[in-house]
Amino acid sequence: MVLNLDTENRKMQDGNNDDDFDLEVKIPNSIFEKLKSIEALKARESQMCVSGKDDSIPTCDKNSTPGMITQRSCVYGGARVVLMPITDAVHLVHGPIGCAACTWDIRGSKSTGDKLYKNGFSTDLQEKDIVFGGEKKLYESILEVNKLYHPGAIFVYSTCVVGLIGDDLKAVCRQAQEATGCRVIPVQSEGFKSFNKTAGHKLACDAMLDYVIGTEEPEEEHPYSINIIGEFNVAGDLWGIIPLYEKMGVKVHTAITGDSTVAKVASAHRSKLNIVQCQKSSNYLASQMEKKYGIPSIKVNFFGLDETTKSLRAVAEFFGDEEMIKRTEELIKSEIKNLRDEISEYKKDLSGRTVAIYSGAHKSWALVSAFGELDMEIIMSGTQNGKPEDYQQIRDHVCEGTLIVDDASSMELVQLLKEYKPDILISGAKEKYLSLKSGIPHCDFNHDRITAFSGYQGFINFARVVHTAVMTPIWRLSRK
Amino acid sequence: MTEKKFAVINPCKICQPMGAIFALMGVKNSMPLIHGSHGCSTYMRFQLGRHFKEAVNVASSSMSEANAVLGGEENLKHAIRNVSRIYGPEIIGVTTSCLSETIGDDVEGIIRLFKTQNDDLPEIVPISTPSYKHTHVEGYDSTVKALVENLATPSKPNSKLNVITGMVSPGDIAETKRILREMGIESIILTDTSESMDAPFDGEVSFVSSAGTTVEELKDTANSFATISLCKHANSAAKFLHEAYGIKSVSPYLPIGLQSTDEFMNELCKLTNKEIPEQITRERGKLIDAMIDAHQHNFGRKVAIYGDPDVVVGFTRFVLELGMIPSIVCTGSESKTFVEDIKAVTKDSKHKPVILAPGDLYDLHQEIKKSKVDLLIGNSYGSRIAGAENIPLIRMGFPIYDRVGAQRITSLGYTAGIRLVDTITNTILDRYFDEFGWALDENTEVDHGEFESSNCIN
């Protein structure tokens, strides 16, 4: 059984805001003039569209054009970001040093306990390993890190060159597991495997399904236990969610994978419900857990007051416990009581401002409702790894006239920002300085943010961060 | 159990392509292009962006599974074509990765042939940077060498000095240029990130490097009267220019602190027959003054220094000048030069540092647990050790992502030395002294006995 939250359709029903918003908005010509002049890039035109004009979505999920400065990362990166927050695991990167050195502790995921996951482990493959194979070095490295740390598990990631030299990751992991007694889990995440790092998310989920989930029993079986899937506790997001459910009488068994341990993930199969936060990385995991263990799932969203409320109610309704439903309503009431006033303070400055989103596919539509609560309007949304269903979601959430763009290059992004002049760009670190250097305020919604944005209080934090970005005097002072 | 020998835990190095991009960012109107899969360019952009707080653009040939089997030639040509047309660079530096090196793409051959078939392409420099060999430091070195190898063209002497800075900050390069100006020496900086990676806000994004060493200057390196490499690990281009065009080459220590800056200035004088101007002499005097003012606080304090080999050697020598003890030095490179240099700069000190080369931050941490130090000097990654052991950390080197101003941190020359003395001393004061500047009893155990007096300042 899959319950879907009936997400509010935010397409504008009346003409209230029409004065502020040009429905005739077009994709900036300058971009297409440039792109059209280049035969090889004509294809990019189809990767952008304007919502509401027709039912189209941008062409997507295609190889990036070589030489464009894509914002995409690799399959290894995709796998690593999903598994990295498991706090008591060693994340051992089998490959040359760069793969580990560049991705070590970049997720911004917080932990209440173990800090082991924050270390950068690498087999540091050398030329002779490339020639003769790196299996022995991998085996010895696993034994070594096990001896040093006695981790909950050792995830072993494959990288580009390992795929080429053909090291048998599975066999080495099996052997090492026998020798150590520690779970040693192969993740076949060769970087070049796919242009879309979502393939890496799936590999990470498969690693958990095949080697972790269902291998241990929970300490207690709570009648109202849930897992929060696709929540990585970036900047402590999880800590804005768990207390709400606990107050409702729901036991959060674990998040997968934010602030989790191997044992918690291993015993996640006894939970009564999965709620799915990042639907990009984890829908697959939820559906597999339903198939394998019969755990139903609900899609949730903790970004914004309304979405948080809906996500709490959905769980209460799922369990159908009258007392819990009552408690939930009281909780919502008491949580929201003072927040509307706080938000209206921020709204004074933010009302009518425009927003561009260029981020992970899930965020590209999951943030839309919350911006409505700040009376802000999304005028552009896009992602580097979108699939048709993601763009469908964007289209269902945004107003008419919103530009939807797939896999924008650095130059395209900057030109779009200059043409559309949003009051803020929501994205990650790679786009941060493209935005700031263009004079467009920026909010990091990715690895580098320092404040939790989830749940009720998180949304106030978010409003403050956006308000800070937009209102800082330097934008006024820097104008020529 | 603290010994380990197989895995690297918390690396003190990055792979070669990172150094290549670093060098190419200092070439005006250039674009680095990594021949590999997306992740290489994306993760390096991420690291460089958060260090420099600048938009960093690195193109990728977007290799996929099919390329891994069939070869990446078509992707590479496609990428070069697109980078040329869209971003209009004057020069593209094509760096390899583990992927393209292992499948054996003949990048040099592909580029040579492609250029003969297309006459509208910019300069294209192939740079071999297999990620499974050496570190980012060698990647930087190979790149500067590849630039001069491919571009240097002898014509008539230009009365300029080639200066290879190594992977130092834009602030360091700006300061080096200022010293050369004060000396009245015309120079070609290899490569100059002082403006491109510390760019003013003007509402524009530059997709190719907005400033830096020009292609013309790179060509002109063959006509300079000498080359000075401030980093011994980045002197391959100097050696090449010497062998190919007979250009004199010197490679002193990175001019950090008093003695190394003295030697650097002396080299400049010897190479140009010029004298040190009054202004610089005054700066030298002020540095000595600052060191005198600070000595009561720093003498005998133990320091652990980690990072790129030449930077670590430079700081090791400098803390010795301050009367401090470099207890542990660590670099990710397996470098004989580093070990020899450390031995040379510590030869007059009774105390011999533990040398970790190659070492990682795990090794460093284990050593620190064995012999407690008072101060850490190195990149942001050391903050975990600093936190765990309650030792202050002065952030130097690359990457520095958790503080602002990495692009402005300067450690080269006398003036920067003054700021370093202040920073080091104030850090010691903050941690080991109370709010009135009185030494805190429990933290004042410095070992004066470990020092001999031979470490003196001339």
PDB file of C-alpha atoms in Angstrom, chain A residues 279-437:
ATOM      1  CA  GLN A 279      12.138  11.019  -3.021  1.00  0.00           C
ATOM      2  CA  LYS A 280      14.897  11.241  -5.553  1.00  0.00           C
ATOM      3  CA  SER A 281      17.343   9.036  -3.729  1.00  0.00           C
ATOM      4  CA  SER A 282      15.032   6.817  -1.765  1.00  0.00           C
ATOM      5  CA  ASN A 283      11.701   6.001  -3.389  1.00  0.00           C
ATOM      6  CA  TYR A 284      13.398   2.944  -4.737  1.00  0.00           C
ATOM      7  CA  LEU A 285      14.487   1.849  -1.284  1.00  0.00           C
ATOM      8  CA  ALA A 286      10.957   2.330   0.047  1.00  0.00           C
ATOM      9  CA  SER A 287       9.365   0.296  -2.717  1.00  0.00           C
ATOM     10  CA  GLN A 288      11.900  -2.509  -2.292  1.00  0.00           C
ATOM     11  CA  MET A 289      11.314  -2.580   1.453  1.00  0.00           C
ATOM     12  CA  GLU A 290       7.610  -2.818   0.801  1.00  0.00           C
ATOM     13  CA  LYS A 291       8.144  -5.747  -1.563  1.00  0.00           C
ATOM     14  CA  LYS A 292      10.551  -7.547   0.721  1.00  0.00           C
ATOM     15  CA  TYR A 293       9.148  -6.768   4.159  1.00  0.00           C
ATOM     16  CA  GLY A 294       5.669  -5.481   3.458  1.00  0.00           C
ATOM     17  CA  ILE A 295       6.413  -2.059   4.949  1.00  0.00           C
ATOM     18  CA  PRO A 296       4.148   0.563   3.420  1.00  0.00           C
ATOM     19  CA  SER A 297       5.448   4.006   2.678  1.00  0.00           C
ATOM     20  CA  ILE A 298       4.220   7.563   2.694  1.00  0.00           C
ATOM     21  CA  LYS A 299       5.873  10.415   0.846  1.00  0.00           C
ATOM     22  CA  VAL A 300       6.523  13.308   3.174  1.00  0.00           C
ATOM     23  CA  ASN A 301       8.008  16.749   3.054  1.00  0.00           C
ATOM     24  CA  PHE A 302       9.246  18.650   6.081  1.00  0.00           C
ATOM     25  CA  PHE A 303       9.979  21.836   4.292  1.00  0.00           C
ATOM     26  CA  GLY A 304       7.484  24.538   5.166  1.00  0.00           C
ATOM     27  CA  LEU A 305       4.759  24.714   7.807  1.00  0.00           C
ATOM     28  CA  ASP A 306       1.973  23.232   5.707  1.00  0.00           C
ATOM     29  CA  GLU A 307       4.037  20.384   4.343  1.00  0.00           C
ATOM     30  CA  THR A 308       5.338  19.552   7.811  1.00  0.00           C
ATOM     31  CA  THR A 309       1.808  19.553   9.173  1.00  0.00           C
ATOM     32  CA  LYS A 310       0.611  17.298   6.365  1.00  0.00           C
ATOM     33  CA  SER A 311       3.523  14.956   6.959  1.00  0.00           C
ATOM     34  CA  LEU A 312       2.693  14.633  10.647  1.00  0.00           C
ATOM     35  CA  ARG A 313      -1.010  14.128   9.996  1.00  0.00           C
ATOM     36  CA  ALA A 314      -0.324  11.533   7.330  1.00  0.00           C
ATOM     37  CA  VAL A 315       1.505   9.348   9.821  1.00  0.00           C
ATOM     38  CA  ALA A 316      -1.178   9.779  12.476  1.00  0.00           C
ATOM     39  CA  GLU A 317      -3.861   8.932   9.939  1.00  0.00           C
ATOM     40  CA  PHE A 318      -1.891   5.925   8.771  1.00  0.00           C
ATOM     41  CA  PHE A 319      -1.821   4.474  12.268  1.00  0.00           C
ATOM     42  CA  GLY A 320      -5.432   5.520  12.764  1.00  0.00           C
ATOM     43  CA  ASP A 321      -5.067   5.754  16.545  1.00  0.00           C
ATOM     44  CA  GLU A 322      -7.654   8.232  17.774  1.00  0.00           C
ATOM     45  CA  GLU A 323      -5.524   9.328  20.693  1.00  0.00           C
ATOM     46  CA  MET A 324      -2.569   9.887  18.411  1.00  0.00           C
ATOM     47  CA  ILE A 325      -4.653  11.877  15.947  1.00  0.00           C
ATOM     48  CA  LYS A 326      -5.830  14.062  18.794  1.00  0.00           C
ATOM     49  CA  ARG A 327      -2.314  14.497  20.138  1.00  0.00           C
ATOM     50  CA  THR A 328      -1.082  15.331  16.654  1.00  0.00           C
ATOM     51  CA  GLU A 329      -3.638  18.077  16.190  1.00  0.00           C
ATOM     52  CA  GLU A 330      -2.754  19.559  19.562  1.00  0.00           C
ATOM     53  CA  LEU A 331       0.909  19.359  18.730  1.00  0.00           C
ATOM     54  CA  ILE A 332       0.419  21.090  15.400  1.00  0.00           C
ATOM     55  CA  LYS A 333      -1.630  23.785  17.032  1.00  0.00           C
ATOM     56  CA  SER A 334       0.911  24.461  19.740  1.00  0.00           C
ATOM     57  CA  GLU A 335       3.879  24.334  17.357  1.00  0.00           C
ATOM     58  CA  ILE A 336       2.394  26.704  14.849  1.00  0.00           C
ATOM     59  CA  LYS A 337       0.915  29.081  17.397  1.00  0.00           C
ATOM     60  CA  ASN A 338       3.631  31.667  17.374  1.00  0.00           C
ATOM     61  CA  LEU A 339       5.279  30.867  14.094  1.00  0.00           C
ATOM     62  CA  ARG A 340       2.807  32.646  11.836  1.00  0.00           C
ATOM     63  CA  ASP A 341       3.726  35.922  13.531  1.00  0.00           C
ATOM     64  CA  GLU A 342       7.418  35.287  13.075  1.00  0.00           C
ATOM     65  CA  ILE A 343       6.917  34.443   9.447  1.00  0.00           C
ATOM     66  CA  SER A 344       4.850  37.527   8.815  1.00  0.00           C
ATOM     67  CA  GLU A 345       7.811  39.576  10.019  1.00  0.00           C
ATOM     68  CA  TYR A 346      10.007  38.028   7.340  1.00  0.00           C
ATOM     69  CA  LYS A 347       7.184  38.225   4.835  1.00  0.00           C
ATOM     70  CA  LYS A 348       7.159  42.002   5.096  1.00  0.00           C
ATOM     71  CA  ASP A 349      10.485  42.064   3.301  1.00  0.00           C
ATOM     72  CA  LEU A 350      10.204  38.914   1.228  1.00  0.00           C
ATOM     73  CA  SER A 351       6.680  39.214  -0.126  1.00  0.00           C
ATOM     74  CA  GLY A 352       6.577  39.310  -3.911  1.00  0.00           C
ATOM     75  CA  ARG A 353      10.234  38.359  -4.270  1.00  0.00           C
ATOM     76  CA  THR A 354      11.164  35.811  -6.870  1.00  0.00           C
ATOM     77  CA  VAL A 355      13.087  32.580  -6.485  1.00  0.00           C
ATOM     78  CA  ALA A 356      15.151  30.372  -8.753  1.00  0.00           C
ATOM     79  CA  ILE A 357      15.926  26.809  -7.701  1.00  0.00           C
ATOM     80  CA  TYR A 358      18.714  24.743  -9.154  1.00  0.00           C
ATOM     81  CA  SER A 359      19.303  21.783  -6.949  1.00  0.00           C
ATOM     82  CA  GLY A 360      18.700  18.099  -6.416  1.00  0.00           C
ATOM     83  CA  ALA A 361      15.578  16.910  -8.222  1.00  0.00           C
ATOM     84  CA  HIS A 362      13.564  16.442  -5.065  1.00  0.00           C
ATOM     85  CA  LYS A 363      14.179  19.966  -3.865  1.00  0.00           C
ATOM     86  CA  SER A 364      13.325  21.410  -7.258  1.00  0.00           C
ATOM     87  CA  TRP A 365       9.652  20.859  -6.488  1.00  0.00           C
ATOM     88  CA  ALA A 366       9.455  20.070  -2.779  1.00  0.00           C
ATOM     89  CA  LEU A 367      10.342  23.650  -1.844  1.00  0.00           C
ATOM     90  CA  VAL A 368       7.609  25.257  -3.913  1.00  0.00           C
ATOM     91  CA  SER A 369       4.836  25.218  -1.336  1.00  0.00           C
ATOM     92  CA  ALA A 370       7.004  26.664   1.414  1.00  0.00           C
ATOM     93  CA  PHE A 371       8.008  29.628  -0.699  1.00  0.00           C
ATOM     94  CA  GLY A 372       4.303  30.321  -1.091  1.00  0.00           C
ATOM     95  CA  GLU A 373       4.135  30.614   2.700  1.00  0.00           C
ATOM     96  CA  LEU A 374       6.705  33.387   2.488  1.00  0.00           C
ATOM     97  CA  ASP A 375       4.680  34.889  -0.332  1.00  0.00           C
ATOM     98  CA  MET A 376       7.589  34.324  -2.701  1.00  0.00           C
ATOM     99  CA  GLU A 377       7.253  33.062  -6.245  1.00  0.00           C
ATOM    100  CA  ILE A 378       9.287  30.437  -8.034  1.00  0.00           C
ATOM    101  CA  ILE A 379      10.162  31.687 -11.504  1.00  0.00           C
ATOM    102  CA  MET A 380      12.741  29.086 -12.418  1.00  0.00           C
ATOM    103  CA  SER A 381      13.387  25.564 -11.263  1.00  0.00           C
ATOM    104  CA  GLY A 382      15.787  22.988 -12.502  1.00  0.00           C
ATOM    105  CA  THR A 383      18.066  20.158 -11.621  1.00  0.00           C
ATOM    106  CA  GLN A 384      21.069  18.404 -13.015  1.00  0.00           C
ATOM    107  CA  ASN A 385      19.867  14.851 -12.568  1.00  0.00           C
ATOM    108  CA  GLY A 386      16.143  15.096 -13.277  1.00  0.00           C
ATOM    109  CA  LYS A 387      14.102  12.272 -14.729  1.00  0.00           C
ATOM    110  CA  PRO A 388      10.764  12.810 -16.488  1.00  0.00           C
ATOM    111  CA  GLU A 389       8.812  12.114 -13.293  1.00  0.00           C
ATOM    112  CA  ASP A 390      10.781  14.831 -11.483  1.00  0.00           C
ATOM    113  CA  TYR A 391       9.950  17.408 -14.125  1.00  0.00           C
ATOM    114  CA  GLN A 392       6.349  16.283 -14.037  1.00  0.00           C
ATOM    115  CA  GLN A 393       6.401  17.048 -10.320  1.00  0.00           C
ATOM    116  CA  ILE A 394       7.921  20.475 -10.900  1.00  0.00           C
ATOM    117  CA  ARG A 395       5.272  21.253 -13.467  1.00  0.00           C
ATOM    118  CA  ASP A 396       2.509  20.154 -11.113  1.00  0.00           C
ATOM    119  CA  HIS A 397       3.841  22.396  -8.351  1.00  0.00           C
ATOM    120  CA  VAL A 398       4.888  25.653  -9.987  1.00  0.00           C
ATOM    121  CA  CYS A 399       2.874  28.471 -11.454  1.00  0.00           C
ATOM    122  CA  GLU A 400       2.377  29.057 -15.109  1.00  0.00           C
ATOM    123  CA  GLY A 401       5.278  30.768 -16.744  1.00  0.00           C
ATOM    124  CA  THR A 402       7.965  29.153 -14.632  1.00  0.00           C
ATOM    125  CA  LEU A 403      11.046  28.167 -16.550  1.00  0.00           C
ATOM    126  CA  ILE A 404      11.974  24.531 -16.096  1.00  0.00           C
ATOM    127  CA  VAL A 405      15.499  23.603 -17.043  1.00  0.00           C
ATOM    128  CA  ASP A 406      17.474  20.370 -17.142  1.00  0.00           C
ATOM    129  CA  ASP A 407      21.251  19.992 -16.682  1.00  0.00           C
ATOM    130  CA  ALA A 408      22.089  23.674 -17.125  1.00  0.00           C
ATOM    131  CA  SER A 409      25.754  24.473 -17.617  1.00  0.00           C
ATOM    132  CA  SER A 410      27.499  27.216 -15.666  1.00  0.00           C
ATOM    133  CA  MET A 411      27.113  29.689 -18.486  1.00  0.00           C
ATOM    134  CA  GLU A 412      23.469  28.882 -19.076  1.00  0.00           C
ATOM    135  CA  LEU A 413      22.750  29.293 -15.390  1.00  0.00           C
ATOM    136  CA  VAL A 414      24.414  32.665 -15.229  1.00  0.00           C
ATOM    137  CA  GLN A 415      22.631  33.849 -18.341  1.00  0.00           C
ATOM    138  CA  LEU A 416      19.314  32.681 -16.950  1.00  0.00           C
ATOM    139  CA  LEU A 417      20.000  34.468 -13.673  1.00  0.00           C
ATOM    140  CA  LYS A 418      20.855  37.657 -15.525  1.00  0.00           C
ATOM    141  CA  GLU A 419      17.802  37.424 -17.726  1.00  0.00           C
ATOM    142  CA  TYR A 420      15.308  36.463 -15.025  1.00  0.00           C
ATOM    143  CA  LYS A 421      16.906  38.404 -12.171  1.00  0.00           C
ATOM    144  CA  PRO A 422      15.456  36.290  -9.364  1.00  0.00           C
ATOM    145  CA  ASP A 423      15.765  37.795  -5.904  1.00  0.00           C
ATOM    146  CA  ILE A 424      17.470  34.628  -4.725  1.00  0.00           C
ATOM    147  CA  LEU A 425      18.942  31.395  -6.058  1.00  0.00           C
ATOM    148  CA  ILE A 426      18.546  28.240  -4.006  1.00  0.00           C
ATOM    149  CA  SER A 427      21.243  25.741  -4.898  1.00  0.00           C
ATOM    150  CA  GLY A 428      24.453  24.075  -3.769  1.00  0.00           C
ATOM    151  CA  ALA A 429      28.050  25.132  -3.407  1.00  0.00           C
ATOM    152  CA  LYS A 430      29.100  24.841  -7.061  1.00  0.00           C
ATOM    153  CA  GLU A 431      26.529  27.388  -8.120  1.00  0.00           C
ATOM    154  CA  LYS A 432      27.013  29.603  -5.072  1.00  0.00           C
ATOM    155  CA  TYR A 433      29.697  31.844  -6.502  1.00  0.00           C
ATOM    156  CA  LEU A 434      28.165  31.895  -9.982  1.00  0.00           C
ATOM    157  CA  SER A 435      25.192  33.434  -8.247  1.00  0.00           C
ATOM    158  CA  LEU A 436      26.980  35.795  -5.848  1.00  0.00           C
ATOM    159  CA  LYS A 437      29.369  37.037  -8.532  1.00  0.00           C
TER     160      LYS A 437
END
